[in-house]
PDB file of C-alpha atoms in Angstrom:
ATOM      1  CA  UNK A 259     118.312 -53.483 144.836  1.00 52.00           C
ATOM      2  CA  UNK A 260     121.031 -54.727 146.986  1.00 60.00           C
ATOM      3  CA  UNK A 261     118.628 -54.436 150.278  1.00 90.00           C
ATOM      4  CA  UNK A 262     118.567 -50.449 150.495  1.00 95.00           C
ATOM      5  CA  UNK A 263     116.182 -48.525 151.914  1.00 96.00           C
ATOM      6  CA  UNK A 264     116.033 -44.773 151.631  1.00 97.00           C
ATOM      7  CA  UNK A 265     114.624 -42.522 154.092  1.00 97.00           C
ATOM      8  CA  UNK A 266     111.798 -40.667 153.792  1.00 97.00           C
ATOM      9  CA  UNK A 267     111.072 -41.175 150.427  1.00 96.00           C
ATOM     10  CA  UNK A 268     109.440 -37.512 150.533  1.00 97.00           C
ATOM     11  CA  UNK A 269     110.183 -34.562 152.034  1.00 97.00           C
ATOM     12  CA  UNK A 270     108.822 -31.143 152.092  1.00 97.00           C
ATOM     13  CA  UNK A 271     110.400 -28.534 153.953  1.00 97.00           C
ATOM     14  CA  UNK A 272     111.489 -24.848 154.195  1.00 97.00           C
ATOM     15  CA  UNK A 273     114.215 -22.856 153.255  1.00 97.00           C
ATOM     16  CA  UNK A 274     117.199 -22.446 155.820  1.00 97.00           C
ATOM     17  CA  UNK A 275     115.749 -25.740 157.880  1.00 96.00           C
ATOM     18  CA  UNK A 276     118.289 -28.492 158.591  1.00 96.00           C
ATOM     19  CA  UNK A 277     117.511 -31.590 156.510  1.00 97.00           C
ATOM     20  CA  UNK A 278     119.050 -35.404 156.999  1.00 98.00           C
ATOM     21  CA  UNK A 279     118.653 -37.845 154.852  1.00 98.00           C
ATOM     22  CA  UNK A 280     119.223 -41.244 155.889  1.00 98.00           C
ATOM     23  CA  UNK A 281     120.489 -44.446 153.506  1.00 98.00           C
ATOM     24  CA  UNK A 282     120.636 -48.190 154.984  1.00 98.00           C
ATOM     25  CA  UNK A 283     121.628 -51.076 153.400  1.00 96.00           C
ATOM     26  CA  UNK A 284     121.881 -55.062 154.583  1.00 95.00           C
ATOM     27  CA  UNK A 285     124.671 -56.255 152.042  1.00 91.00           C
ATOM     28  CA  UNK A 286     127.557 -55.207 153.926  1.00 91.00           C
ATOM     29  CA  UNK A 287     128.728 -53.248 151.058  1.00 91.00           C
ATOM     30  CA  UNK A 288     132.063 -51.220 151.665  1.00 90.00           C
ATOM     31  CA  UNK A 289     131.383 -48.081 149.476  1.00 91.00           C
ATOM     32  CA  UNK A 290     128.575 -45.893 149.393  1.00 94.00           C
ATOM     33  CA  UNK A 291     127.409 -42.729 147.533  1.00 95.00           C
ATOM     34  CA  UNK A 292     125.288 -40.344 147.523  1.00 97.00           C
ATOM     35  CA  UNK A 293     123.894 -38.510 144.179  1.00 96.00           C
ATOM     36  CA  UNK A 294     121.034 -35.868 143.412  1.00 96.00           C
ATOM     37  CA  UNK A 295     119.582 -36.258 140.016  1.00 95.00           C
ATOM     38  CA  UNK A 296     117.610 -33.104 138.029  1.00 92.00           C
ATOM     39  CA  UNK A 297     116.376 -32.659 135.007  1.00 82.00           C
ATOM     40  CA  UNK A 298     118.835 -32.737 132.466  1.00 73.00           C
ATOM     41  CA  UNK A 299     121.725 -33.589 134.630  1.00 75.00           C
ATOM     42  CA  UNK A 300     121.768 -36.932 135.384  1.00 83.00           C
ATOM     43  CA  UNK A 301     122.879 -38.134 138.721  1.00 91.00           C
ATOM     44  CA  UNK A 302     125.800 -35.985 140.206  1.00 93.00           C
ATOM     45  CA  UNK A 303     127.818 -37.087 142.982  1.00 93.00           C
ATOM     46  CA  UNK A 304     127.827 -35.441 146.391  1.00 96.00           C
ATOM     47  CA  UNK A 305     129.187 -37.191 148.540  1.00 96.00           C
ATOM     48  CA  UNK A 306     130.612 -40.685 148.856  1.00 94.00           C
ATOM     49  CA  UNK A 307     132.031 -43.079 151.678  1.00 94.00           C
ATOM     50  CA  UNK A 308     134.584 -46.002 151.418  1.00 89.00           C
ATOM     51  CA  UNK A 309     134.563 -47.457 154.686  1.00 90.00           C
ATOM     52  CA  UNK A 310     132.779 -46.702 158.626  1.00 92.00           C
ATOM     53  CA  UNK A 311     134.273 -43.094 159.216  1.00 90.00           C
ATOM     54  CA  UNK A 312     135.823 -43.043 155.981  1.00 92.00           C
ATOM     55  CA  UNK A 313     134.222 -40.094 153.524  1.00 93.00           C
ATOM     56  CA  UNK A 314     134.819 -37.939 150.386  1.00 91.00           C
ATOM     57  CA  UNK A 315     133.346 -34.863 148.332  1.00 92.00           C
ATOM     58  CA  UNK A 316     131.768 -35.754 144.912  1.00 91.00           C
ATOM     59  CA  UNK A 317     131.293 -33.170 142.166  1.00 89.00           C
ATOM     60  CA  UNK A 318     128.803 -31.066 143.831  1.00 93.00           C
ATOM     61  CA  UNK A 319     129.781 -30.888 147.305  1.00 95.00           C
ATOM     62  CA  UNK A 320     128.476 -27.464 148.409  1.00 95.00           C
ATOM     63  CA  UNK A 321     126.257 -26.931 151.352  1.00 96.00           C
ATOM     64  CA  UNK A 322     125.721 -30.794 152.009  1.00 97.00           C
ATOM     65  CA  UNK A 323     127.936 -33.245 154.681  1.00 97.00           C
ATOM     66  CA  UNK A 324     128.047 -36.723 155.173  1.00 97.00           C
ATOM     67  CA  UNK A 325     128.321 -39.216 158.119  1.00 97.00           C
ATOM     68  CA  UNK A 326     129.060 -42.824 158.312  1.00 97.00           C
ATOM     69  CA  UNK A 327     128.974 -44.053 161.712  1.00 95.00           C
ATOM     70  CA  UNK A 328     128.241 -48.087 160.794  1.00 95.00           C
ATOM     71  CA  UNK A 329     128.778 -49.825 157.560  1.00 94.00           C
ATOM     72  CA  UNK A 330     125.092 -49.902 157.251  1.00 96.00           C
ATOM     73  CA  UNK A 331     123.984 -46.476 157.273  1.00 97.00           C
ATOM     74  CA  UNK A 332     125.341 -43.732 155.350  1.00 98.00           C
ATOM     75  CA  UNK A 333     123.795 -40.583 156.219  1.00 98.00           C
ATOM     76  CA  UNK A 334     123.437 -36.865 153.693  1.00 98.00           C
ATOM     77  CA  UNK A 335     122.769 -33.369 156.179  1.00 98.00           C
ATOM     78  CA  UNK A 336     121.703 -30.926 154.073  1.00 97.00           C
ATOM     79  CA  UNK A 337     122.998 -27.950 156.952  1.00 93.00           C
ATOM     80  CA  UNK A 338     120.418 -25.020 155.565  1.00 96.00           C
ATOM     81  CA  UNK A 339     118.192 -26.130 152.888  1.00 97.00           C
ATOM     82  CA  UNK A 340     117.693 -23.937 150.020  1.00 97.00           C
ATOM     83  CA  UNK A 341     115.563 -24.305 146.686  1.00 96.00           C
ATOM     84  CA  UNK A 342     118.406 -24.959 144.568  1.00 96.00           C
ATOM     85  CA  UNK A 343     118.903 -28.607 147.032  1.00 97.00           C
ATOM     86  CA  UNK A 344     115.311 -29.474 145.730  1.00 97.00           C
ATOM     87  CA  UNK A 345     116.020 -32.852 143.956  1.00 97.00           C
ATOM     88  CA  UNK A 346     115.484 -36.464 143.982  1.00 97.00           C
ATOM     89  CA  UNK A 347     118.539 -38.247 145.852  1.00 98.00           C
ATOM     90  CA  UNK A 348     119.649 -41.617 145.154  1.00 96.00           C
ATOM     91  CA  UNK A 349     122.145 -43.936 147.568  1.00 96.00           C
ATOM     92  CA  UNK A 350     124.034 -46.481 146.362  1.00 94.00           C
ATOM     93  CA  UNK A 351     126.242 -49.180 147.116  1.00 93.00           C
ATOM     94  CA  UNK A 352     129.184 -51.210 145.499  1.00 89.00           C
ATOM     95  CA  UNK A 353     130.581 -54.090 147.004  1.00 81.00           C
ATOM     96  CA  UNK A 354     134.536 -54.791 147.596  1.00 71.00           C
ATOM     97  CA  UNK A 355     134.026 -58.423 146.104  1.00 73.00           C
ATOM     98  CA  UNK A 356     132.588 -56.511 142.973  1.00 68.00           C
ATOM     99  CA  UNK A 357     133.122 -53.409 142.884  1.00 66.00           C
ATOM    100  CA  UNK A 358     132.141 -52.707 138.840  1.00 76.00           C
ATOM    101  CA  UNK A 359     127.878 -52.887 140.209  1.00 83.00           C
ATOM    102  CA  UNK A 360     126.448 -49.719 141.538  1.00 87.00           C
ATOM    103  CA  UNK A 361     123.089 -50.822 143.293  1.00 91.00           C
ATOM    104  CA  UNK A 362     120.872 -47.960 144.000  1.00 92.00           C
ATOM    105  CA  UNK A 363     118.093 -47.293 146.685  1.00 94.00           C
ATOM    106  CA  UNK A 364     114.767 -46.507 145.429  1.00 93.00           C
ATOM    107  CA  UNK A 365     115.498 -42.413 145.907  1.00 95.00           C
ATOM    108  CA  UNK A 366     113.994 -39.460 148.185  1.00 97.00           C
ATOM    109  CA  UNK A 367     112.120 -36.884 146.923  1.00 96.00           C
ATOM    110  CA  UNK A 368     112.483 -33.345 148.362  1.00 97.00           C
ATOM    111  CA  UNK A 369     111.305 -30.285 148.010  1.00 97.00           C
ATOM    112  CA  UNK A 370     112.411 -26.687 149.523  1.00 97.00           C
ATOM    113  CA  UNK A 371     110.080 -24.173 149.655  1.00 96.00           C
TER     114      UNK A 371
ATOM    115  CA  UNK B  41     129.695 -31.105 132.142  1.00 34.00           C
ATOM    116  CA  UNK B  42     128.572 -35.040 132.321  1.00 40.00           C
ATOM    117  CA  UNK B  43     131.631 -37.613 131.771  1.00 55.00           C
ATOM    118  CA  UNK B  44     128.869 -39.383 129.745  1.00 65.00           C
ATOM    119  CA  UNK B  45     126.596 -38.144 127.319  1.00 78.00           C
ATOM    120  CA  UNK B  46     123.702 -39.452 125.214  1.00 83.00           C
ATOM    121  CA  UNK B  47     122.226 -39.081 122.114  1.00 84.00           C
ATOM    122  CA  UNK B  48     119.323 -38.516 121.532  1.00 90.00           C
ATOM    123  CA  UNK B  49     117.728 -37.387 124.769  1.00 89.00           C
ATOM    124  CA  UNK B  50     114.295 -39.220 123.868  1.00 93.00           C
ATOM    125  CA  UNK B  51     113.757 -41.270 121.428  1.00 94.00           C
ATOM    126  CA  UNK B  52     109.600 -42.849 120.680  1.00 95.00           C
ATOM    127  CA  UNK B  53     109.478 -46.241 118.500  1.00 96.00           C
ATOM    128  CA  UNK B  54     106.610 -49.097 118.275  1.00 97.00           C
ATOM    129  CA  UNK B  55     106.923 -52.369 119.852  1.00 97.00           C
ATOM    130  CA  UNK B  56     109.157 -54.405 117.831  1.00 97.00           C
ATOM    131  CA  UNK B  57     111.332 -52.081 116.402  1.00 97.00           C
ATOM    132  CA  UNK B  58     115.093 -51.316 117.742  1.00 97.00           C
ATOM    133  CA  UNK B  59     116.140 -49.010 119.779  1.00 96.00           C
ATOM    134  CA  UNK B  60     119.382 -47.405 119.451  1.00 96.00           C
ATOM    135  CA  UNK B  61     121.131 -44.922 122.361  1.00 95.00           C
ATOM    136  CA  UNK B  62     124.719 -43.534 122.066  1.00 95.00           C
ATOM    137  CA  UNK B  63     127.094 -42.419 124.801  1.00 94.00           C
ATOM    138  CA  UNK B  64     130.067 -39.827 124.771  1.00 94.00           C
ATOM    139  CA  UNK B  65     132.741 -39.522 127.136  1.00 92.00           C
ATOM    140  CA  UNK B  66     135.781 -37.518 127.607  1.00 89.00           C
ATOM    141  CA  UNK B  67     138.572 -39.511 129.676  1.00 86.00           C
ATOM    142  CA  UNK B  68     140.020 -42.612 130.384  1.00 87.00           C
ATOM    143  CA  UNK B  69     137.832 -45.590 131.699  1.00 89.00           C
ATOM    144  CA  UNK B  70     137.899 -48.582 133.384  1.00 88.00           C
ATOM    145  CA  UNK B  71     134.366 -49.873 132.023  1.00 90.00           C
ATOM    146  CA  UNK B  72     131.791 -48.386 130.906  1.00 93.00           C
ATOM    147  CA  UNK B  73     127.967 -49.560 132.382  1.00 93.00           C
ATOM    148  CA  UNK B  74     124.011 -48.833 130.990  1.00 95.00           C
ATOM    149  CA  UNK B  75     121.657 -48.816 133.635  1.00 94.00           C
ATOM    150  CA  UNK B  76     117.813 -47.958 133.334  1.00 96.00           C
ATOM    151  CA  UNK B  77     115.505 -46.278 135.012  1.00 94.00           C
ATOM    152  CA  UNK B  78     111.855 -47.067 135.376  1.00 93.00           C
ATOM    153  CA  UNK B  79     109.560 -44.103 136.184  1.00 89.00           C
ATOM    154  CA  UNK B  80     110.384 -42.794 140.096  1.00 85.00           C
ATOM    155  CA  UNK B  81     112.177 -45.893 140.787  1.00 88.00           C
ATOM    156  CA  UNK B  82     115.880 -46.230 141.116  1.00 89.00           C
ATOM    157  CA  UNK B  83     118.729 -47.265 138.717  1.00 91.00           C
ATOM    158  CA  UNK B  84     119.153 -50.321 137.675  1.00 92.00           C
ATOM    159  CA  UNK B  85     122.146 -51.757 136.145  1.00 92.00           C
ATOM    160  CA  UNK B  86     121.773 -53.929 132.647  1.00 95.00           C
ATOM    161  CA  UNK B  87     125.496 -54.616 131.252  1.00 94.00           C
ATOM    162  CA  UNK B  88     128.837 -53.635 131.363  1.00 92.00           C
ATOM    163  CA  UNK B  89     131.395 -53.357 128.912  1.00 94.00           C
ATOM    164  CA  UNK B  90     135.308 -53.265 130.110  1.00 91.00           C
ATOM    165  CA  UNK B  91     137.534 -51.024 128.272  1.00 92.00           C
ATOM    166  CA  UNK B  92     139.307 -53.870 126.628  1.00 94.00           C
ATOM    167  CA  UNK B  93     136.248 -55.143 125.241  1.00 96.00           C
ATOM    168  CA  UNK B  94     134.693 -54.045 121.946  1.00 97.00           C
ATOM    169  CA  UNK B  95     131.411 -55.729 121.644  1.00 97.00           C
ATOM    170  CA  UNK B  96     129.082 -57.564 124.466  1.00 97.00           C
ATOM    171  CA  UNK B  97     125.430 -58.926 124.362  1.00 96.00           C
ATOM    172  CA  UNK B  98     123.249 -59.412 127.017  1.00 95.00           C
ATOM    173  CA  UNK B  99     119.671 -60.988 125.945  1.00 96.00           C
ATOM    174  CA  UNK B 100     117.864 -58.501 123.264  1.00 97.00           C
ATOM    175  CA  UNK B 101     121.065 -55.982 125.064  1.00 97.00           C
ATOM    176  CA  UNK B 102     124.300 -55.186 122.387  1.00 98.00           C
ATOM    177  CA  UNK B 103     126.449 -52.960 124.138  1.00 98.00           C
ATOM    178  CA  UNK B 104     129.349 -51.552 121.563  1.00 97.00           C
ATOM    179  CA  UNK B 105     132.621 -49.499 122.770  1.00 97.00           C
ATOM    180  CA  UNK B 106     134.910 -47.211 121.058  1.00 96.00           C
ATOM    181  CA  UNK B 107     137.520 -46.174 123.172  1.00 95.00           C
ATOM    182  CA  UNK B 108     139.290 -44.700 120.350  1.00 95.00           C
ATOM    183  CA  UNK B 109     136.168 -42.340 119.972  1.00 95.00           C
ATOM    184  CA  UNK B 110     135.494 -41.887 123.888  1.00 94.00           C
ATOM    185  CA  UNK B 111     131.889 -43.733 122.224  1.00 95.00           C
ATOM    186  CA  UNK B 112     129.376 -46.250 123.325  1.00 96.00           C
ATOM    187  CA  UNK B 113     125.865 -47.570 121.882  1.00 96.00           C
ATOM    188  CA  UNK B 114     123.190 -49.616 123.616  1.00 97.00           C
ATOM    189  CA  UNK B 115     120.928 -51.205 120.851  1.00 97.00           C
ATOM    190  CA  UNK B 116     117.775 -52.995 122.333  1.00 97.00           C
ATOM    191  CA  UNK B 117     116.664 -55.610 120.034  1.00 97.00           C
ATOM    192  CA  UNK B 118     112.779 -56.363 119.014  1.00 97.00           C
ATOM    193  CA  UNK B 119     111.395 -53.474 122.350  1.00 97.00           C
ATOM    194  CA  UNK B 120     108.415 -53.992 124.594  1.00 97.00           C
ATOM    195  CA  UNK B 121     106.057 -51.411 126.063  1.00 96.00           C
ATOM    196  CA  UNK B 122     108.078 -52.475 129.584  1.00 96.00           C
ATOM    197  CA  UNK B 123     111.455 -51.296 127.947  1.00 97.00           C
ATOM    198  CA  UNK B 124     109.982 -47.952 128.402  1.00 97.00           C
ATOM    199  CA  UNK B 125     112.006 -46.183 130.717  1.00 96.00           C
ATOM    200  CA  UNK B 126     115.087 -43.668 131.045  1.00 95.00           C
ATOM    201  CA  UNK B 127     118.799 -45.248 130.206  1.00 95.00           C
ATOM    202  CA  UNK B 128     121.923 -43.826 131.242  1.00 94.00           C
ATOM    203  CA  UNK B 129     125.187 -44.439 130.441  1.00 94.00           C
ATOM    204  CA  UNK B 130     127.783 -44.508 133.299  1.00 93.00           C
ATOM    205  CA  UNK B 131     131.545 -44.373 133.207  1.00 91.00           C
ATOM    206  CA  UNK B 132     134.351 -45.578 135.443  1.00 86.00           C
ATOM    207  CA  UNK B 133     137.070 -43.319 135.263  1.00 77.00           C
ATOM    208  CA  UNK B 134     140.357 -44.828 135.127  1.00 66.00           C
ATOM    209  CA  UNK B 135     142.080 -42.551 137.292  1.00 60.00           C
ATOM    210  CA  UNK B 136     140.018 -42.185 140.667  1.00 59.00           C
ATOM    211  CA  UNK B 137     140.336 -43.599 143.967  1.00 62.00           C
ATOM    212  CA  UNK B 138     136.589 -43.224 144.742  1.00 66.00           C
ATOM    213  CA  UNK B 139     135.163 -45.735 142.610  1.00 70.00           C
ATOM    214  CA  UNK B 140     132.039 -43.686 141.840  1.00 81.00           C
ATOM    215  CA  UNK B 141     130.569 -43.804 138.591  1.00 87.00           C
ATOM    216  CA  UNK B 142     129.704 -40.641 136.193  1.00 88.00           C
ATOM    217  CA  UNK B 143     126.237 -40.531 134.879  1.00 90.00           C
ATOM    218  CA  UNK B 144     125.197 -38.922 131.627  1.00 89.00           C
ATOM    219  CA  UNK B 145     121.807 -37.244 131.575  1.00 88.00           C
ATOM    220  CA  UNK B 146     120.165 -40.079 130.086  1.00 92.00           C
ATOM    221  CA  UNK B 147     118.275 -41.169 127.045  1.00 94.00           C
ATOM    222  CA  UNK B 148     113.897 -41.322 127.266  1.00 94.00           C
ATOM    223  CA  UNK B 149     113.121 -44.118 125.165  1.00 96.00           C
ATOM    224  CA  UNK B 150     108.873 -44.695 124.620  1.00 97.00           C
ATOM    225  CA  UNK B 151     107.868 -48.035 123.046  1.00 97.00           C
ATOM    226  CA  UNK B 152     104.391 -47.782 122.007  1.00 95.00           C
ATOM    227  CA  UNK B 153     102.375 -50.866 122.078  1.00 90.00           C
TER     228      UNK B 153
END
């Protein structure tokens, strides 16, 4: 699993709270994504980063940012949750030296009531 | 819409037997990957084919590719109970900067013991 760590791994909260979720990683991997996966959807991208500072929309961009700060962390704000953002997200890495291997984080589970 | 699609979206057989999942895609690629997906866990990646290949094994893993049909298949040889799990197909489009792969919505496959 390419050393990342998701955080939390659930999360309950309420509609129109603020929401971050956090993504670290210990491979020194340049690129990392974010995705949401749902039933019958597979993973979509939000949001995805190649390099500190350096960050892009994905496919379903709407009502989420990004930040990456360090090469380690890779962080997703949700700015006003709503029910439609309940989903399990995944992070995941690719490294420059190969750069064909997504590895993924073990996912966060949230909820918006 | 999914880049990558699969057929069929669940598919039960008994320990032993093949298993046989096809993937669809629409555009240009790079490579295309299968990665699995155990129960609430992440995805993990099993092979990857390059869009020059045709044919690629991997252990009890045959991974065939069709460009000419935008078409992949993943055919699991002699399955366990443990290959039960979700499999995607994932596609790396030729003509993107991001390098972020696009997930189909995955194929269920349940190998009873």
């Amino acid at each position: 699993d390419a050393g990342i760590t998701q955080s939390p791994r659930h999360k309950v909260t309420e509609t129109g709270t603020p929401v971050t979720l956090r993504c670290h990683q210990t491979e020194n991997h340049r690129y990392m994504y974010w995705y949401r996966q749902d039933p019958g959807h597979g993973l979509r991208l939000i949001h995805y980063s190649y390099g500190v500072k350096d960050t892009d929309k994905g496919e379903v961009s709407d009502g989420y940012s990004v930040s990456r700060s360090k090469t380690e962390d890779f962080l997703l704000t949700l700015e006003s949750a709503t029910s439609s953002q309940t989903s399990v997200y995944f992070c995941a890495t690719r490294s420059l030296a190969d750069t064909d291997t997504q590895y993924f984080g073990p996912g966060t589970r949230l909820t918006v009531l | 819409s999914q880049q990558g699609e699969e057929d069929p979206q669940a598919l039960s057989i008994q320990e032993g037997e093949n298993a046989t999942m096809n993937c669809s895609y629409k555009t240009s690629i790079n490579n295309l990957q299968w990665y699995r997906q155990n129960s609430g866990r992440g995805l993990v990646h099993l092979i990857l084919i390059r869009s020059n290949e045709r044919e690629k094994h991997s252990g009890r893993l045959r991974v065939t590719l069709d460009t000419s049909k935008k078409s992949s298949s993943l055919l699991i040889t002699a399955s366990r109970a443990a290959d039960t799990a979700s499999y995607f197909c994932a596609t790396d489009p030729f003509d993107t900067g991001r390098r972020a792969l696009t997930f189909g919505s995955g194929t269920r496959l349940q190998v009873q013991p």
